Every structure is written in C-alpha cells, then in structure tokens.
XYZ file of N, CA and C in Angstrom:
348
model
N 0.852 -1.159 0.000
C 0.000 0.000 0.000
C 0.906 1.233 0.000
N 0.692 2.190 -1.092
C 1.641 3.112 -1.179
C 1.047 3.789 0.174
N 2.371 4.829 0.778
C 2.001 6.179 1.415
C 2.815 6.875 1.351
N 2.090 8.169 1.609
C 2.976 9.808 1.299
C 3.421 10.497 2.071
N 5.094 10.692 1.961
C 5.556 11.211 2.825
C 5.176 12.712 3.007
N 4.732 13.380 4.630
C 4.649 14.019 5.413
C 5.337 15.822 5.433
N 6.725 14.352 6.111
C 7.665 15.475 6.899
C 7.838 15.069 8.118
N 8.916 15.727 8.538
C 9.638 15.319 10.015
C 8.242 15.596 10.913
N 7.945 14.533 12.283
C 7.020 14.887 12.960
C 7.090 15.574 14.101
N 8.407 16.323 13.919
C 8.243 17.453 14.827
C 8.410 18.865 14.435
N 8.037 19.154 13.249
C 7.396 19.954 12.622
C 6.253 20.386 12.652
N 5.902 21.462 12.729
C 4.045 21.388 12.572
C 3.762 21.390 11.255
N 2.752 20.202 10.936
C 2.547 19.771 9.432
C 0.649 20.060 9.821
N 0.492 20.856 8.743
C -1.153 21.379 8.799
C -1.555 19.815 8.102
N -2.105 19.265 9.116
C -2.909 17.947 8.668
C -4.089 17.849 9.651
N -5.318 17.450 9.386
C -6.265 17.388 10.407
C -6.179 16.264 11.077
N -5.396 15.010 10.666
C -5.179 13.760 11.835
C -4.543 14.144 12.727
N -3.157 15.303 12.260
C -2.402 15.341 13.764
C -2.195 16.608 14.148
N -3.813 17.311 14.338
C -3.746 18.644 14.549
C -3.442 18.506 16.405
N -4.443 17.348 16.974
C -4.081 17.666 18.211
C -3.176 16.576 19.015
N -2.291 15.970 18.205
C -0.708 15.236 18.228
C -0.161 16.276 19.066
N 0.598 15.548 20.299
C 1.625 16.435 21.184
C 3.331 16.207 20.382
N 3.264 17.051 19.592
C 4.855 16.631 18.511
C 5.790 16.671 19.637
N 6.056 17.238 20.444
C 6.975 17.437 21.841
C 7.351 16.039 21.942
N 6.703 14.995 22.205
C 6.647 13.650 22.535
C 7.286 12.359 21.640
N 7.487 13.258 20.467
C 8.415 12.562 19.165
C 9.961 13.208 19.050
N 10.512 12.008 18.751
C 12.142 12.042 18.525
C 12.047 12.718 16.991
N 13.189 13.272 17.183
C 13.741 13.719 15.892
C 13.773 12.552 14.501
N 13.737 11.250 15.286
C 13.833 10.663 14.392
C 12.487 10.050 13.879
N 10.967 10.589 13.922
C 10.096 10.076 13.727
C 9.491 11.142 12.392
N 9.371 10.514 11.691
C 8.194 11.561 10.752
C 6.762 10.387 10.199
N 6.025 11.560 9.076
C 4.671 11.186 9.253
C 4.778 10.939 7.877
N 3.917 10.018 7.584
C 2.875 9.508 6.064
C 1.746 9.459 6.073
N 1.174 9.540 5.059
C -0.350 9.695 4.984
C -0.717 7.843 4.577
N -1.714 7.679 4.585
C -2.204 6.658 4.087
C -2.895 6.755 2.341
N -2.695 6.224 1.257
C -2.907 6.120 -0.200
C -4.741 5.577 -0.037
N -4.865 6.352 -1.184
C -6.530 5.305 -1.516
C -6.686 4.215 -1.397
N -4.881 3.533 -1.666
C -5.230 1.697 -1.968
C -5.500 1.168 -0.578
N -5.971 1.588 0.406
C -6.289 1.350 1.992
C -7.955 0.584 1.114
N -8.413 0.012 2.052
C -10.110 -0.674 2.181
C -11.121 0.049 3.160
N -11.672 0.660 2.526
C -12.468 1.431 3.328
C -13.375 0.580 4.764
N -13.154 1.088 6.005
C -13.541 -0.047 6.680
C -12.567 -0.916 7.399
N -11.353 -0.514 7.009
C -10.696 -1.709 7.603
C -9.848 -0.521 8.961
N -8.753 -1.455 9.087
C -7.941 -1.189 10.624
C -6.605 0.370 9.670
N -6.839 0.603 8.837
C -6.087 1.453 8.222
C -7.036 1.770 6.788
N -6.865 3.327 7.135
C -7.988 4.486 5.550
C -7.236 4.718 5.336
N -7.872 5.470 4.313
C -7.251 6.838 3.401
C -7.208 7.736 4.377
N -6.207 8.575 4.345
C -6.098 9.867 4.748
C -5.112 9.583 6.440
N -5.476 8.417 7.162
C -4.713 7.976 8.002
C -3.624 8.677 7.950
N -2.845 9.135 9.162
C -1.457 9.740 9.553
C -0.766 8.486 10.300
N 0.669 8.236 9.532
C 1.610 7.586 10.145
C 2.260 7.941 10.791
N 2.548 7.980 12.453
C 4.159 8.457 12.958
C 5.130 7.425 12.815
N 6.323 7.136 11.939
C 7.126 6.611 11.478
C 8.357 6.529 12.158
N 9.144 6.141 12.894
C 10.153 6.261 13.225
C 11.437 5.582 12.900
N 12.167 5.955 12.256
C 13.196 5.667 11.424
C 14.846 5.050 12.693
N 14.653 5.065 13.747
C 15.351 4.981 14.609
C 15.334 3.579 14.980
N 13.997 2.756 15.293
C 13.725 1.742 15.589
C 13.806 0.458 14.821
N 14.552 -0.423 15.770
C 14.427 -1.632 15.158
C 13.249 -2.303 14.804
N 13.777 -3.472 13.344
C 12.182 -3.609 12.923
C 12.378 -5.129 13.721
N 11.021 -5.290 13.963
C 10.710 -7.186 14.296
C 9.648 -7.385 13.967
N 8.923 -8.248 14.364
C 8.100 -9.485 13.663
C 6.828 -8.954 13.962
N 6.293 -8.970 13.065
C 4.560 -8.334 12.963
C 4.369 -6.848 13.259
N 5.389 -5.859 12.975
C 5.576 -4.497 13.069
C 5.125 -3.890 11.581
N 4.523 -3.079 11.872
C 4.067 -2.068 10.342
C 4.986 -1.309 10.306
N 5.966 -1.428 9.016
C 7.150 -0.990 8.444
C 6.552 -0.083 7.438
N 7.727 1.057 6.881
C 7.413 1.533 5.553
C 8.975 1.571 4.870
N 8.714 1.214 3.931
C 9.946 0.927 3.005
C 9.959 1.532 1.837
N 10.946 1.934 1.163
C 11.062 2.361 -0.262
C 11.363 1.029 -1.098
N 10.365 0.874 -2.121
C 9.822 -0.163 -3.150
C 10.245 0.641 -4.205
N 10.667 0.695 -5.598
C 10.798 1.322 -6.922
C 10.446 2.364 -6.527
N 11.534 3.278 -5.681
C 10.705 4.705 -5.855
C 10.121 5.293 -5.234
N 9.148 4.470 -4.500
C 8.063 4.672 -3.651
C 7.796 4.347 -2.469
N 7.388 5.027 -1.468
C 6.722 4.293 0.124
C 6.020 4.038 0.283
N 6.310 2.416 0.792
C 4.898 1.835 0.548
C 5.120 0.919 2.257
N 3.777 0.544 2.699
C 3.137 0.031 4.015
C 3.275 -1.647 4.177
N 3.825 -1.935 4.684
C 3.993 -3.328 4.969
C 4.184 -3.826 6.239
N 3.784 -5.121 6.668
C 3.670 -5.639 8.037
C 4.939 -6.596 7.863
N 5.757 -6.806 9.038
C 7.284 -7.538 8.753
C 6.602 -8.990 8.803
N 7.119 -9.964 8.622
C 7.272 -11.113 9.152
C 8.810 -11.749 9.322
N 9.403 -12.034 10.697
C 10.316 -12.577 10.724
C 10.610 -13.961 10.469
N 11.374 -14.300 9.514
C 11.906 -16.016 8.973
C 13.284 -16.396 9.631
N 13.803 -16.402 10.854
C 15.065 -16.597 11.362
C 15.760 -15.465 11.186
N 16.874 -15.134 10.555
C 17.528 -14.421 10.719
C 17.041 -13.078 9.585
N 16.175 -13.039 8.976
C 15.491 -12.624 7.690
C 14.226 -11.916 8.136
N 14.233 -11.133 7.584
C 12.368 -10.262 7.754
C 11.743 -10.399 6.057
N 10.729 -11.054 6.162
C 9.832 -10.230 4.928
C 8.922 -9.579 5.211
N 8.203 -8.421 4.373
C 8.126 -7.153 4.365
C 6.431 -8.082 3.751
N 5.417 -8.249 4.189
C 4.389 -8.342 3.602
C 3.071 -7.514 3.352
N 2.572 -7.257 2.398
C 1.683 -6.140 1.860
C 0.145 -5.982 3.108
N 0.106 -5.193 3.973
C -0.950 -5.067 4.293
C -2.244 -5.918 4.031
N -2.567 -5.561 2.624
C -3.826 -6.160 1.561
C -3.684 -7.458 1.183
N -2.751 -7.922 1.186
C -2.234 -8.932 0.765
C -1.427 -9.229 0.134
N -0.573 -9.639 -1.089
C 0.264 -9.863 -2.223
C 1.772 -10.040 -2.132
N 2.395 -9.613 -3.251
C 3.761 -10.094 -3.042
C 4.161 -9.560 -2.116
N 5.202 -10.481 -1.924
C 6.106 -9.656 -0.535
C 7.399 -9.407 -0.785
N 8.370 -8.966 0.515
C 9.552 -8.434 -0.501
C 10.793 -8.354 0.733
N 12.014 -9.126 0.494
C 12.974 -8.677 1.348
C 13.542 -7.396 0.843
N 13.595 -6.627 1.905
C 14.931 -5.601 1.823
C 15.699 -5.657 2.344
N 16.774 -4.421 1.915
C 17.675 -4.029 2.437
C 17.544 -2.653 3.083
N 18.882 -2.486 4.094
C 18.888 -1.530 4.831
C 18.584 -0.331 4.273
N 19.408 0.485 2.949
C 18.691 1.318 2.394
C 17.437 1.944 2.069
N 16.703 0.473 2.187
C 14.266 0.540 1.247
C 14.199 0.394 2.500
N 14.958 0.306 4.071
C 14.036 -0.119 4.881
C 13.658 1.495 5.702
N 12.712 2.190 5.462
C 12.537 3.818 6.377
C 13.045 3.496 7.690
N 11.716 2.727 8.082
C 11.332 3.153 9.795
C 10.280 1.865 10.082
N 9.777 1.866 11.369
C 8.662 1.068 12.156
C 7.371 1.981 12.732
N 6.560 1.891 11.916
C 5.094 2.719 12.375
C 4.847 2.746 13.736
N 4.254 3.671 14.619
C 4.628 4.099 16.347
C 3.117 4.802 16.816
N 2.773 5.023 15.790
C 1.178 5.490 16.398
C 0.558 5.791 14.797
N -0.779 5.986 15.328
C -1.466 5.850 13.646
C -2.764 7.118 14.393
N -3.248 7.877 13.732
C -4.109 9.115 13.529
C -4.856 8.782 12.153
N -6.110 9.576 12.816
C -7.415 9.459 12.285
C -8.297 10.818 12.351
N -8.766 11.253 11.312
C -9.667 12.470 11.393
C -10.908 12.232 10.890
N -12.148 11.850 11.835
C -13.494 11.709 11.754
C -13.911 12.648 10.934
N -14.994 12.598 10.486
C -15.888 13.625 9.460
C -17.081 13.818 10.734
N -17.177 15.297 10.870
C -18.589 15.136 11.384
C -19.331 15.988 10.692
C-alpha cells in the first residue's frame, strides 16, 4: 500500500489527523505519512490515516514498516523467517525482502480524522 511522505514529525505539518498530536513527545527521528486510496475502506487502516514513522527503531516481527519499493513508500507488516524479515503487503500480495537502504522506519502510532 503506497504512502505519502509528510515530513519530520516534529514539525508542525497542517494535517487534520495530527492537529491535536503532542509533537513534543516525538524524537527527531520520527516523521509522518499519509495513508494512499489503496487502503479498504472499513478496515484497521484508511485513506487519509497519519503515520508516525520512526526511522530509529528496530524492525521485528509483525511491526508495520514503511519501506522504499521502486521509488516509492509503501506500508507493509514484517514477518520474521530466522535471521530474515519479509516485508508483507498489508492487503495482501507479493512480498519483498529488503535491504537496509528501502528499509525507512517502524510505524509508532497511527491518527485518524473523523468527518462530522
């Protein structure tokens, strides 16, 4: 599932998921993504969703990662195989080892902006 990078999350980034986010409470090393359309409406992750990302943290086993794929950041849940992580698609589908370079960060909190 693609997502769009943000910006550092201790920045103030005009977004309505993390208008009332205490940024104070994030490391330098955390920034934010949005969540892509290709989300399922209904499910445990939308559109428009805010990622706090933290690029500092080690990844392990069943952690929502974001990685650079061709280019792009895209949302994946780890699975650890012994000494090996694969990177598997949220939605389902291929999956993908990386390397240290495609690997960002480990997702740390997730934001939501209701419609009323």
């Amino acid at each position: 599932m693609r997502v769009t990078y943000l910006g550092p999350a201790v920045v103030g980034i005009d977004h309505p998921a993390v208008a009332e986010m205490d940024r104070r409470k994030f490391t330098p090393s955390c920034f934010l993504v949005e969540i892509s359309e290709e989300a399922h409406p209904g499910g445990p992750l939308m559109e428009g969703d805010v990622l706090v990302v933290d690029e500092a943290r080690s990844l392990g086993h069943a952690d929502l990662v974001v990685a650079e794929i061709e280019g792009e950041y895209r949302l994946f849940k780890s699975h650890r195989a012994g000494s090996r992580c694969r990177l598997l698609p949220p939605n389902g589908g291929q999956g993908y080892f990386v390397n240290a370079q495609q690997f960002k960060g480990v997702v740390v909190r997730q934001a939501r902006c209701w419609a009323v």
